[in-house]
Tab-separated table of C-alpha atoms and ligand atoms in Angstrom:
chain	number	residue	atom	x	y	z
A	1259	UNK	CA	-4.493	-3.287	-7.739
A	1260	UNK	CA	-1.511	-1.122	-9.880
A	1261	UNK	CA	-2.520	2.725	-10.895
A	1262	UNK	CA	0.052	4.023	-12.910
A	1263	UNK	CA	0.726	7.825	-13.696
A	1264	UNK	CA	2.224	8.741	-16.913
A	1265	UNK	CA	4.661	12.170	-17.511
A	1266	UNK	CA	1.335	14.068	-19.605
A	1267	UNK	CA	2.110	15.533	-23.013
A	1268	UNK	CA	4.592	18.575	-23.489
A	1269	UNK	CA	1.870	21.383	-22.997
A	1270	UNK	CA	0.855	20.566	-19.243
A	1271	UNK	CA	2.688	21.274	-16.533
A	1272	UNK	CA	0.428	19.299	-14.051
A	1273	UNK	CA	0.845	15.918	-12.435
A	1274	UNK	CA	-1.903	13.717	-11.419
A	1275	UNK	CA	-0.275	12.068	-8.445
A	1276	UNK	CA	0.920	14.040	-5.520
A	1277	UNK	CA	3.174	12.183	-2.460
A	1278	UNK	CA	-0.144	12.381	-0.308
A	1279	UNK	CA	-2.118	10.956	-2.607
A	1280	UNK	CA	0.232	8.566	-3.066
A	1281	UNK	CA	0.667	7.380	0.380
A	1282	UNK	CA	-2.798	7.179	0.438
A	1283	UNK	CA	-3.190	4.609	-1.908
A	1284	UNK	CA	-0.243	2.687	-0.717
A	1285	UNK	CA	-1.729	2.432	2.971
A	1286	UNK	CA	-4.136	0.358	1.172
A	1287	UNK	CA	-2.113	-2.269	-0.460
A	1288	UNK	CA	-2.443	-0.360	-3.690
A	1289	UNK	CA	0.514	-0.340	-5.915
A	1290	UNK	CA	1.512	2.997	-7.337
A	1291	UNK	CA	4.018	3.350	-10.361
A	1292	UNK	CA	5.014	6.754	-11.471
A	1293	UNK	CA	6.830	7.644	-14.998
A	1294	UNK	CA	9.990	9.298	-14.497
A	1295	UNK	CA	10.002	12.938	-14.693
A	1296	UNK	CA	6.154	13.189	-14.368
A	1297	UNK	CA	6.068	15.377	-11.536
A	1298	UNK	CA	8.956	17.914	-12.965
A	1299	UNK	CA	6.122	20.773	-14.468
A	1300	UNK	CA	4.870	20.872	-10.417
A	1301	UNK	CA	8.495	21.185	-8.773
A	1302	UNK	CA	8.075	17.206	-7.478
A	1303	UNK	CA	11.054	15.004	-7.836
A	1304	UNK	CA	10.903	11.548	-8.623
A	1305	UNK	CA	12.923	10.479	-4.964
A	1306	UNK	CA	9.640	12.371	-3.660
A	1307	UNK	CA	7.386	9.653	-5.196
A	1308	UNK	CA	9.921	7.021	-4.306
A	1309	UNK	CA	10.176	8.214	-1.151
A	1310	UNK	CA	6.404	8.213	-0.472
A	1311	UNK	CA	5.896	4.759	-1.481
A	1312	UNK	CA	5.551	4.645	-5.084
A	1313	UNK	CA	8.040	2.661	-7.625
A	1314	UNK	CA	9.204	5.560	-10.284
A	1315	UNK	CA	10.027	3.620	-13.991
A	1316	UNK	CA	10.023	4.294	-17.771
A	1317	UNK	CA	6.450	4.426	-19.454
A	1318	UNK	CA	6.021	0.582	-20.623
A	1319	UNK	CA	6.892	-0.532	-16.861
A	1320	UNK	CA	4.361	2.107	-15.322
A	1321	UNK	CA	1.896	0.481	-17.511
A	1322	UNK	CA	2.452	-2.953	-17.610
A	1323	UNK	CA	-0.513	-4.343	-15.347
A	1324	UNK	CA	-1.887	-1.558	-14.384
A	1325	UNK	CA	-5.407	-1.469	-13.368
A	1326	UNK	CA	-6.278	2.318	-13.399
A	1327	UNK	CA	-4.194	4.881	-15.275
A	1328	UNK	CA	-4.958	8.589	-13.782
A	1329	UNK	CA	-3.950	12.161	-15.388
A	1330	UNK	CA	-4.537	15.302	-15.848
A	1331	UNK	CA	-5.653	15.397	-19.658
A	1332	UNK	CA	-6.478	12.407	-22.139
A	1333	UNK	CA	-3.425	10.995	-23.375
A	1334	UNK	CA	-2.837	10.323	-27.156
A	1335	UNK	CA	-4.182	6.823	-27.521
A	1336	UNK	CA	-0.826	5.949	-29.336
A	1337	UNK	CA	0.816	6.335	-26.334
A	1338	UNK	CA	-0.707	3.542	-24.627
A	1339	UNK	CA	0.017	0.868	-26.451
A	1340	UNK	CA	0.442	-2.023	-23.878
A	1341	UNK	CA	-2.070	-0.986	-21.111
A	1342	UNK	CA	-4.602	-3.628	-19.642
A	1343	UNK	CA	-7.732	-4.847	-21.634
A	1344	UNK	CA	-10.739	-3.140	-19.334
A	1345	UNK	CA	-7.613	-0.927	-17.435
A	1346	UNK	CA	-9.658	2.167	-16.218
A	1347	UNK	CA	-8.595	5.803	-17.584
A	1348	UNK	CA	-9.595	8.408	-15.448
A	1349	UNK	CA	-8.659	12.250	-16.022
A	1350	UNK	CA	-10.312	15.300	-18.585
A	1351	UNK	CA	-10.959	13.544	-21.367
A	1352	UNK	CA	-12.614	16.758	-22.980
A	1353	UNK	CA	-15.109	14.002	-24.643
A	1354	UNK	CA	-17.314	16.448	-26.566
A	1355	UNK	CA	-13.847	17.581	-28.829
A	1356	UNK	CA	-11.797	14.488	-28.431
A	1357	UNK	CA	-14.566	11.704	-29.741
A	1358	UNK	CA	-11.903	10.619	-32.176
A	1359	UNK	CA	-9.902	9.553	-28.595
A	1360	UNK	CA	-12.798	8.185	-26.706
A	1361	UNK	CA	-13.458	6.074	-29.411
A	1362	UNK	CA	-9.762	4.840	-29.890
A	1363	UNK	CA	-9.986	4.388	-25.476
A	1364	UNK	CA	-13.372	1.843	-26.267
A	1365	UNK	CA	-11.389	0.360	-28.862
A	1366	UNK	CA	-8.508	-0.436	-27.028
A	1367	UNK	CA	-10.710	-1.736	-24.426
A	1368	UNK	CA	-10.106	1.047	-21.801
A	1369	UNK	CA	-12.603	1.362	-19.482
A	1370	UNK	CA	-12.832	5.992	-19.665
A	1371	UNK	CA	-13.759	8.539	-17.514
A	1372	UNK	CA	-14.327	12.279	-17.631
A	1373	UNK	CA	-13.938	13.544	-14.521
A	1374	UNK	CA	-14.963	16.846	-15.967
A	1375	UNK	CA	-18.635	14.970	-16.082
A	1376	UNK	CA	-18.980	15.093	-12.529
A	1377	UNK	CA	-22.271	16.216	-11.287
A	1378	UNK	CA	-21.821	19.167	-8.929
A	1379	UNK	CA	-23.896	18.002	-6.004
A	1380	UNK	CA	-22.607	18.106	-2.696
A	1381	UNK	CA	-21.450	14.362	-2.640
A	1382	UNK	CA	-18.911	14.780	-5.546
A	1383	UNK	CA	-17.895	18.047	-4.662
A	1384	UNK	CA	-14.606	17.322	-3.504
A	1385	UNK	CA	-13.930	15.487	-6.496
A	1386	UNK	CA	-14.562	18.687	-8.882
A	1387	UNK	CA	-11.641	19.310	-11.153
A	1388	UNK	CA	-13.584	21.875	-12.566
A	1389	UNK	CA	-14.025	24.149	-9.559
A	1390	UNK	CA	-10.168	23.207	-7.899
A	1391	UNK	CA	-8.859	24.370	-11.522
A	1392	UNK	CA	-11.539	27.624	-11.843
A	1393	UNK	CA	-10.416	28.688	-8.642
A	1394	UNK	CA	-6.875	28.752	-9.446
A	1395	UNK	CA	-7.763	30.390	-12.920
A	1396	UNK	CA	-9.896	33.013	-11.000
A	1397	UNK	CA	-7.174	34.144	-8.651
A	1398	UNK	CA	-4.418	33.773	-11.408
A	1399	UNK	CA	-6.445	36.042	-14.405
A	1400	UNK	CA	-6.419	39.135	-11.593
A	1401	UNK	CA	-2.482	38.902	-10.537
A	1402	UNK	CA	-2.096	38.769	-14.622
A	1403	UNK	CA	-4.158	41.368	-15.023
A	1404	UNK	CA	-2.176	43.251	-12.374
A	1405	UNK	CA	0.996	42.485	-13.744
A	1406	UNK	CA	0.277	43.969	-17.324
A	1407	UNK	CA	-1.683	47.013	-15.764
A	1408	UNK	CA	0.927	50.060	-15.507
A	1409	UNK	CA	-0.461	51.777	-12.226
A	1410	UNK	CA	-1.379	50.107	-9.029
A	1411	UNK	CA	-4.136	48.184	-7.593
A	1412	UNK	CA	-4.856	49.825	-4.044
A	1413	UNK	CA	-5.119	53.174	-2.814
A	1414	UNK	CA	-1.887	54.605	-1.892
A	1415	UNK	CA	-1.588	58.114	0.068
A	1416	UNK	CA	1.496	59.155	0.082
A	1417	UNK	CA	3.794	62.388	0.124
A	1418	UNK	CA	3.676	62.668	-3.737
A	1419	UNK	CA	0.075	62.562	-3.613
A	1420	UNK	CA	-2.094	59.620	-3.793
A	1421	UNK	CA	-2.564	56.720	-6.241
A	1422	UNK	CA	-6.061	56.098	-6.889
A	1423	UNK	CA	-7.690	52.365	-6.854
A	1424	UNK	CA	-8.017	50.396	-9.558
A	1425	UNK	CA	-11.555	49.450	-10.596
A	1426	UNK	CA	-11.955	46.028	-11.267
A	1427	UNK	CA	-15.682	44.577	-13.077
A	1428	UNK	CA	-16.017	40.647	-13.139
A	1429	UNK	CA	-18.456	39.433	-15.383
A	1430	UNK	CA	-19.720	36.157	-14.540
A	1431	UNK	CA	-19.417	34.983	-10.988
A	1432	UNK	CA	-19.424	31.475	-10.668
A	1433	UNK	CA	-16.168	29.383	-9.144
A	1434	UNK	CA	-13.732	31.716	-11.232
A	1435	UNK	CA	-15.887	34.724	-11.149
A	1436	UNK	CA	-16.106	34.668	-6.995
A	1437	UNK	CA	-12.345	33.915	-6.547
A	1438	UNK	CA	-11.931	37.149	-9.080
A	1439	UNK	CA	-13.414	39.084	-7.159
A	1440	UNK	CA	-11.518	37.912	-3.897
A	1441	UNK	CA	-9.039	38.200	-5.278
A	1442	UNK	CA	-9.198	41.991	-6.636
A	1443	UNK	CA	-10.548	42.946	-3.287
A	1444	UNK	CA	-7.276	41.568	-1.693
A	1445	UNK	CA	-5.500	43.566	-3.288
A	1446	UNK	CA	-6.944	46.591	-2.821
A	1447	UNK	CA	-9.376	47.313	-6.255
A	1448	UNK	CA	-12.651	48.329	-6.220
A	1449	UNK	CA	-14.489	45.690	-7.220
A	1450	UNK	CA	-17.870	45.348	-8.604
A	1451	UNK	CA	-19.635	41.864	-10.553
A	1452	UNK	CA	-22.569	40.977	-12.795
A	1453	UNK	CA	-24.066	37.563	-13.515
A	1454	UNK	CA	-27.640	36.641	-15.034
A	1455	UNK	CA	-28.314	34.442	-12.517
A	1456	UNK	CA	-30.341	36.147	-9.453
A	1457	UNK	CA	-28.211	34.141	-7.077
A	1458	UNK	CA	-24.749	35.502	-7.235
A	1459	UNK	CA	-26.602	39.002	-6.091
A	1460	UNK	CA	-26.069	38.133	-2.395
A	1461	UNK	CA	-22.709	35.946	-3.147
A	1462	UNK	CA	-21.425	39.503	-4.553
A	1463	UNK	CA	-22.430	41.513	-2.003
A	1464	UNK	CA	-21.363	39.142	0.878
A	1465	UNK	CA	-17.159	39.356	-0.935
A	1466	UNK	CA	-17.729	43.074	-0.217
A	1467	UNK	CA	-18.097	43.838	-4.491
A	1468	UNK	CA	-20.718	46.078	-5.850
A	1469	UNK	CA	-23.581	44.254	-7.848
A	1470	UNK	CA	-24.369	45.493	-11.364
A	1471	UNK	CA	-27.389	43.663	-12.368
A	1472	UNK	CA	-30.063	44.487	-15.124
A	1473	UNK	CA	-33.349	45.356	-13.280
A	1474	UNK	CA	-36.575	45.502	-14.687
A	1475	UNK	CA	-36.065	42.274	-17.224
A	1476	UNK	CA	-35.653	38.617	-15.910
A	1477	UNK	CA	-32.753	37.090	-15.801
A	1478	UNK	CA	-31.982	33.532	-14.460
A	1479	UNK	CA	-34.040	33.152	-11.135
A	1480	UNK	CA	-32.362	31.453	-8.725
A	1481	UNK	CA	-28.800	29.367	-8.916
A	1482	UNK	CA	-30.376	28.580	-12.490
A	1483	UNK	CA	-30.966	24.277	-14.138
A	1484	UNK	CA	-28.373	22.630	-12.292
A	1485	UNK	CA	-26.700	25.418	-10.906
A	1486	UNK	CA	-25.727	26.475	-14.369
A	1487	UNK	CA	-26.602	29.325	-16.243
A	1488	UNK	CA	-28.740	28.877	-19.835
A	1489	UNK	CA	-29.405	31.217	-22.911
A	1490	UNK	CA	-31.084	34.548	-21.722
A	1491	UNK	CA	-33.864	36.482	-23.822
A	1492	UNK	CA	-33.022	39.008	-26.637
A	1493	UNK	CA	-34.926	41.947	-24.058
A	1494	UNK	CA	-32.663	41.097	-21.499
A	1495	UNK	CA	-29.172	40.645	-23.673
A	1496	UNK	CA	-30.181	44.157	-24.881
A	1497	UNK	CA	-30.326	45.643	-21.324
A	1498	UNK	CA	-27.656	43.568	-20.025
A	1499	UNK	CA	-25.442	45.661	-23.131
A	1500	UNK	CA	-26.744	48.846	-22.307
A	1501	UNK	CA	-26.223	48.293	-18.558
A	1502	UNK	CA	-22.159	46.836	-19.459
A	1503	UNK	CA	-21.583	50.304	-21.350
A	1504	UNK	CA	-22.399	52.398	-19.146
A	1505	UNK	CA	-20.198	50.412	-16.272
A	1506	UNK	CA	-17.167	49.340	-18.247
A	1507	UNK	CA	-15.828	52.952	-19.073
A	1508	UNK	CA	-14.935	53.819	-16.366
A	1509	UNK	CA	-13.580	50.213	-15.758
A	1510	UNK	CA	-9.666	49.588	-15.341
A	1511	UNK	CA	-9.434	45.356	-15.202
A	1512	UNK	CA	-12.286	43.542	-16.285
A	1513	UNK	CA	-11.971	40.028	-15.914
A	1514	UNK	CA	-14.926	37.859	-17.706
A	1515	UNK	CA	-15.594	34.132	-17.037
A	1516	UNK	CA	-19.158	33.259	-18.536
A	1517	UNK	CA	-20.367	30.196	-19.772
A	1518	UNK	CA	-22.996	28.622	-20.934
A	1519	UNK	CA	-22.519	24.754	-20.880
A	1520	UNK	CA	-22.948	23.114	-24.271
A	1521	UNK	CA	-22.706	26.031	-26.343
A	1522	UNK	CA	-20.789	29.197	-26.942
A	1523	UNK	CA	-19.649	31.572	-24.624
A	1524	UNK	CA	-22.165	34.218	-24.773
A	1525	UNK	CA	-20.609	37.702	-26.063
A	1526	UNK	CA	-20.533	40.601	-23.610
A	1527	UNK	CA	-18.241	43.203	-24.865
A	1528	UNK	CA	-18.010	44.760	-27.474
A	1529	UNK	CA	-15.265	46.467	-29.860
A	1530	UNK	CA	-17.240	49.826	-29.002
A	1531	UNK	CA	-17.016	49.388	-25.702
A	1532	UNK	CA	-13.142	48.293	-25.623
A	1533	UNK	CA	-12.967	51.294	-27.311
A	1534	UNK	CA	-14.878	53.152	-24.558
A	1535	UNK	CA	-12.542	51.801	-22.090
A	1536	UNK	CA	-9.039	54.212	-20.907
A	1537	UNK	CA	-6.043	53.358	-22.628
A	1538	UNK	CA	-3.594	51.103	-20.277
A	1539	UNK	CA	-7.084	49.329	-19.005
A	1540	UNK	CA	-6.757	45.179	-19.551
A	1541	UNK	CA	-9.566	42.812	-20.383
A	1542	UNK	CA	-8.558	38.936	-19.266
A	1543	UNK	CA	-11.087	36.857	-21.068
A	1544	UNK	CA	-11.562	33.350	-19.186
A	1545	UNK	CA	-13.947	31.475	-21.955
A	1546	UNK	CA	-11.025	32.195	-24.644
A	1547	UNK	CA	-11.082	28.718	-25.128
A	1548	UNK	CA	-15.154	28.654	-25.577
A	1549	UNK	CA	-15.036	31.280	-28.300
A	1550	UNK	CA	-14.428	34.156	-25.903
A	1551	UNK	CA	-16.680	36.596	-23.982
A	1552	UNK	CA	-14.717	39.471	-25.709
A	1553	UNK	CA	-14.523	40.828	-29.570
A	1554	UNK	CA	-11.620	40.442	-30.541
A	1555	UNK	CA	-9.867	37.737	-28.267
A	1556	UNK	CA	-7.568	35.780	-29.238
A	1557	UNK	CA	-6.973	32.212	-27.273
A	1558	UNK	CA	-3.485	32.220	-25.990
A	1559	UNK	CA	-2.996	35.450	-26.787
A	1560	UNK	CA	-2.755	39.284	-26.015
A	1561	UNK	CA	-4.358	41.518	-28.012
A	1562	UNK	CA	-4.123	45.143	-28.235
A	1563	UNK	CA	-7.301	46.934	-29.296
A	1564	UNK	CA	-7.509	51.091	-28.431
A	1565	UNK	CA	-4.659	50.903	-26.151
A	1566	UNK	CA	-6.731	48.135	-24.133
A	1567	UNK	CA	-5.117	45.115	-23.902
A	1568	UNK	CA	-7.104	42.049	-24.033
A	1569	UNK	CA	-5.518	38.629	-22.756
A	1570	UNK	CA	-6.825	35.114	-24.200
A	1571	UNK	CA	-6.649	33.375	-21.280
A	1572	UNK	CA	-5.883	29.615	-21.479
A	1573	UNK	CA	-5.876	26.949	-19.238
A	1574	UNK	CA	-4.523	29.522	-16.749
A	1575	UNK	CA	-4.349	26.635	-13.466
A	1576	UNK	CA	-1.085	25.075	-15.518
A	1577	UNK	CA	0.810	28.338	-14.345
A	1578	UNK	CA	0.056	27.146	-10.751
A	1579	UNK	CA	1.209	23.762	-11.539
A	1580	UNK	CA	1.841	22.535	-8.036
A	1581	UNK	CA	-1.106	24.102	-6.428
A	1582	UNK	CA	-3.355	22.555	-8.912
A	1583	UNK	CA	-2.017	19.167	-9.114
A	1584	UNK	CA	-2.135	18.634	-5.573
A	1585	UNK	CA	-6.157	19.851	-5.928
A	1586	UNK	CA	-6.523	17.530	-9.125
A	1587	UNK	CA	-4.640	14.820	-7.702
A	1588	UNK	CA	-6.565	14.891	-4.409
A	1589	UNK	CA	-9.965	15.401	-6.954
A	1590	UNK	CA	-8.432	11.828	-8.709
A	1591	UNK	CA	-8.154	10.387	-5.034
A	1592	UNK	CA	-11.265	11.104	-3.563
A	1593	UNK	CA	-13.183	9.666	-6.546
A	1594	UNK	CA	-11.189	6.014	-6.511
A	1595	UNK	CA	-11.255	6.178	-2.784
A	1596	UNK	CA	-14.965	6.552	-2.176
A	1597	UNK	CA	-15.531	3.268	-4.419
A	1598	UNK	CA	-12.589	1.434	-2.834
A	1599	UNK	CA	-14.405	-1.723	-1.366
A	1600	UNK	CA	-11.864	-2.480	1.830
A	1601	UNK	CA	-13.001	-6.012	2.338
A	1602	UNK	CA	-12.415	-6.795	-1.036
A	1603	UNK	CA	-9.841	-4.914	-1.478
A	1604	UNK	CA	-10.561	-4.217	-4.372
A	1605	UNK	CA	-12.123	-0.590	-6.740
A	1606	UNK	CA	-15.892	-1.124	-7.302
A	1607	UNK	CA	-17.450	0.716	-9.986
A	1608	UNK	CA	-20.805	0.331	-9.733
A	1609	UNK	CA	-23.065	1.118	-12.956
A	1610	UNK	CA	-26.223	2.257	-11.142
A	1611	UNK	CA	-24.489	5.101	-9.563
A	1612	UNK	CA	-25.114	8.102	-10.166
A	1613	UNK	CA	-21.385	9.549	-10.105
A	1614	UNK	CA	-20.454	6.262	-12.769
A	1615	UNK	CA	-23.085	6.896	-14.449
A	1616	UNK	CA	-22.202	10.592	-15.154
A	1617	UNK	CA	-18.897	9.899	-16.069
A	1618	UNK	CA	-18.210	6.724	-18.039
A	1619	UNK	CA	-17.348	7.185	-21.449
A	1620	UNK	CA	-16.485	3.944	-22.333
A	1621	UNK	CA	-17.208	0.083	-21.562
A	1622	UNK	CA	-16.202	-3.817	-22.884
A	1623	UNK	CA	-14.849	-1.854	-25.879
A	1624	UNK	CA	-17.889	0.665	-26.447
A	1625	UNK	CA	-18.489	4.124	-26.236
A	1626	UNK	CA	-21.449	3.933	-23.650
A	1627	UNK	CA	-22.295	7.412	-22.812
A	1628	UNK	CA	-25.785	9.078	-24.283
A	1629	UNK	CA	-24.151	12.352	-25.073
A	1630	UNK	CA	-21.490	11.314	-27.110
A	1631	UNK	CA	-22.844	7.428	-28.013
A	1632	UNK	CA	-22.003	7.383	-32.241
B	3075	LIG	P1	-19.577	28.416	-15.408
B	3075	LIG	O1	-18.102	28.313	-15.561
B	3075	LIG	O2	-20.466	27.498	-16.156
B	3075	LIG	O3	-20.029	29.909	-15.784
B	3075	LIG	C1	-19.438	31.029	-15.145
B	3075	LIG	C2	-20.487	32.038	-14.801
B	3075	LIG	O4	-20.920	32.727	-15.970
B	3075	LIG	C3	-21.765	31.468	-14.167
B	3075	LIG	O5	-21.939	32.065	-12.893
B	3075	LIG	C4	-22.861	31.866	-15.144
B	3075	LIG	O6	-24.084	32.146	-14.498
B	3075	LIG	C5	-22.261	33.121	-15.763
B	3075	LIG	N1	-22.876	33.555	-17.018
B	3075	LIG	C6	-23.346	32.805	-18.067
B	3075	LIG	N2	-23.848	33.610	-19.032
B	3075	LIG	C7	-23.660	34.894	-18.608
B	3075	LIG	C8	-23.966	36.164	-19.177
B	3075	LIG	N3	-24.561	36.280	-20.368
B	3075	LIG	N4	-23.652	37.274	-18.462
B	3075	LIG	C9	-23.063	37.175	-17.237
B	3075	LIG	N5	-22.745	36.000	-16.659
B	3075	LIG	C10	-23.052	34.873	-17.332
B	3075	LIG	O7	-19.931	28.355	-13.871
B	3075	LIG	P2	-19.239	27.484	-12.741
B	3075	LIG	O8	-18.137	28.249	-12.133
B	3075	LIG	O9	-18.938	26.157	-13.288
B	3075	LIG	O10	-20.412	27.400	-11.689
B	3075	LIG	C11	-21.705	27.000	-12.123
B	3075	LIG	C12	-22.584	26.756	-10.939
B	3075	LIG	O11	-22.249	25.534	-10.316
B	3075	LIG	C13	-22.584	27.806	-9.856
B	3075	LIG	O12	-23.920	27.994	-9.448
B	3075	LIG	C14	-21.793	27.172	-8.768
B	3075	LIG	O13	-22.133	27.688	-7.489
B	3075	LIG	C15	-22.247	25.753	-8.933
B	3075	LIG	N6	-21.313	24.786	-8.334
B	3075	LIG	C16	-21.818	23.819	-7.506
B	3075	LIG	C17	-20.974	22.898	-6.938
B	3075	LIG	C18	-21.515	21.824	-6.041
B	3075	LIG	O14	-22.590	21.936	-5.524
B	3075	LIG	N7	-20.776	20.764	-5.863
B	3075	LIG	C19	-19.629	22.928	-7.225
B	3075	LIG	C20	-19.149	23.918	-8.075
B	3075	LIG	C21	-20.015	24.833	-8.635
């Protein structure tokens, strides 16, 4: 078997191959082929590849043959012009806005899967991209947030006087949401959290961050379908609003990460209460991308709105390009890996399982997944 790594498109900064991972498919007879320059965006030379057992080559040599091609995101279709009839493609595909590509990957007879399709039970969860890269994206949106702020996170006392804390309010507290608030309390904010699911009540409490949830009205009981929030009652998104104005002005950092899977990001602050805020405070919005928890946000941007600013946080895990490839590379891994068939020596995928099942787009030149089947 060849798996072949290509250098992803100008925007990413991540590679999906690591030398670890590498040597890890090498132990088993697998033969790895790298693009040159791939691993430049995550400080990783190509002697490094070479060096762990991998042969480093232009694009139509890395593909020539190869069984599986692995990356970070889809790559243009174009740009695999050569690859092997029934070749597997494994990486974020972002399938629900890049149908145009799946279709072009059944077409070409690639054989596609979105690893951001895993199911997040306990036997796939070391192959989560999406909670290696929300964890990253968590931590990162607080140093930002430090970064732009113009006073100081912790308490300082010192012969001047003393600095007070920053107050810091995550909203949302899933993968991103906890490692927010981790994060904040490392470095010395007050921290305090909401979420509508019942849950992260205890998850708060045990990170040492004050709870702020609405009482009185229900919520989401429980870890919520899946583990996943849904779309909560007009009674409690009214309380939920009152509750948020109240907290955020006297907030300095707010850092919001909600989603709601399949639709919008649900909208939690207001212009009013940006305007409530003190100037110098900073918003970083972390569903930017999904239409943004915050008026006003701009994705890939920073926005200035009553002396607040608000940041448009995207795809923040590419500024931490070599901790998160080595994550998403060892995400790639653990998925081939646990269907590597050793006396065959050969990748089994089969298509009763429930991890396949979950994740393949595309098959003998169709698009074979329910959700996104034309
Ligand atoms: P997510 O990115 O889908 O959403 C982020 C958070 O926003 C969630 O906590 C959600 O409840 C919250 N949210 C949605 N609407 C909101 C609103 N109106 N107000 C406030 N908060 C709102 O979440 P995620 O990080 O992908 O995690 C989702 C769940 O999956 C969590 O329960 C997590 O523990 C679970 N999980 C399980 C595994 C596993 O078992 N393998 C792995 C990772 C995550």
């Amino acid at each position: 078997m060849k798996i072949a790594f290509l250098k992803e498109g100008s925007a990413e900064t991540r590679v999906a191959a690591i030398p670890e991972t590498v040597k890890k498919f090498t132990a088993l007879g697998i033969e790895v082929a790298i693009e040159q320059g791939a691993g430049e965006g995550a400080s990783i030379a190509d002697s490094d590849y070479d060096t762990a057992g991998a042969t480093v080559g232009a694009r139509d040599a890395v593909l020539k043959d190869a069984d599986a091609i692995l990356c970070i995101m889809g790559p243009e279709p174009g740009s695999l012009q050569g690859a092997k009839q029934g070749a597997i493609l494994l990486g974020a595909l972002d399938p629900t806005r890049r149908t145009d590509d799946v279709k072009a990957y059944a077409a070409a007879g690639l054989q596609a899967l979105a690893m951001e399709w895993m199911p997040r039970i306990t036997r796939a969860q070391s192959m989560d991209i999406l909670s290696s890269q929300s964890n990253l994206a968590g931590y990162k949106a607080v140093v930002d947030a430090a970064s732009l702020y113009g006073r100081a996170f912790p308490m300082m006392m010192t012969a001047a006087g003393t600095v007070s804390p920053a107050k810091l309010f995550v909203m949302g507290v899933g993968v991103a949401g906890l490692q927010a608030i981790a994060t904040g309390r490392r470095l010395g904010a007050q921290v305090s959290a909401t979420d509508v699911r019942s849950a992260t009540k205890e998850q708060i409490q045990s990170l040492g961050a004050k709870p702020i949830f609405v009482e009185g009205v229900a919520g989401i009981e429980g870890e919520g379908q899946g583990g996943y929030a849904g779309e909560t009652s007009p009674e409690y998104q009214a309380a939920q609003a009152e509750l948020v104005s109240g907290h955020i002005a006297k907030q300095d950092i707010v850092i919001t990460t909600a989603l709601i899977p399949g639709r919008a990001a649900p909208r939690l602050i207001s212009d009013a209460q940006i305007a409530s805020m003190r100037p110098g405070s900073i918003i970083v919005d972390l569903a930017a991308e999904a239409g943004g928890n915050v008026e006003g946000c701009v994705a890939g941007e920073v926005v200035d709105r009553h002396g607040v600013k608000i940041v448009g946080a995207v795809q923040l895990a590419r500024t931490l390009a070599a901790d998160a490839s080595a994550l998403f590379a060892r995400n790639l891994a653990n998925f081939l890996l646990a269907f590597w068939d050793k006396e065959a020596s050969a990748l089994k995928l089969p298509d009763d399982d429930e991890l396949v099942k979950a994740i393949r787009l595309t098959n003998g030149g169709q698009v074979v997944h329910d959700r996104i089947k034309p």
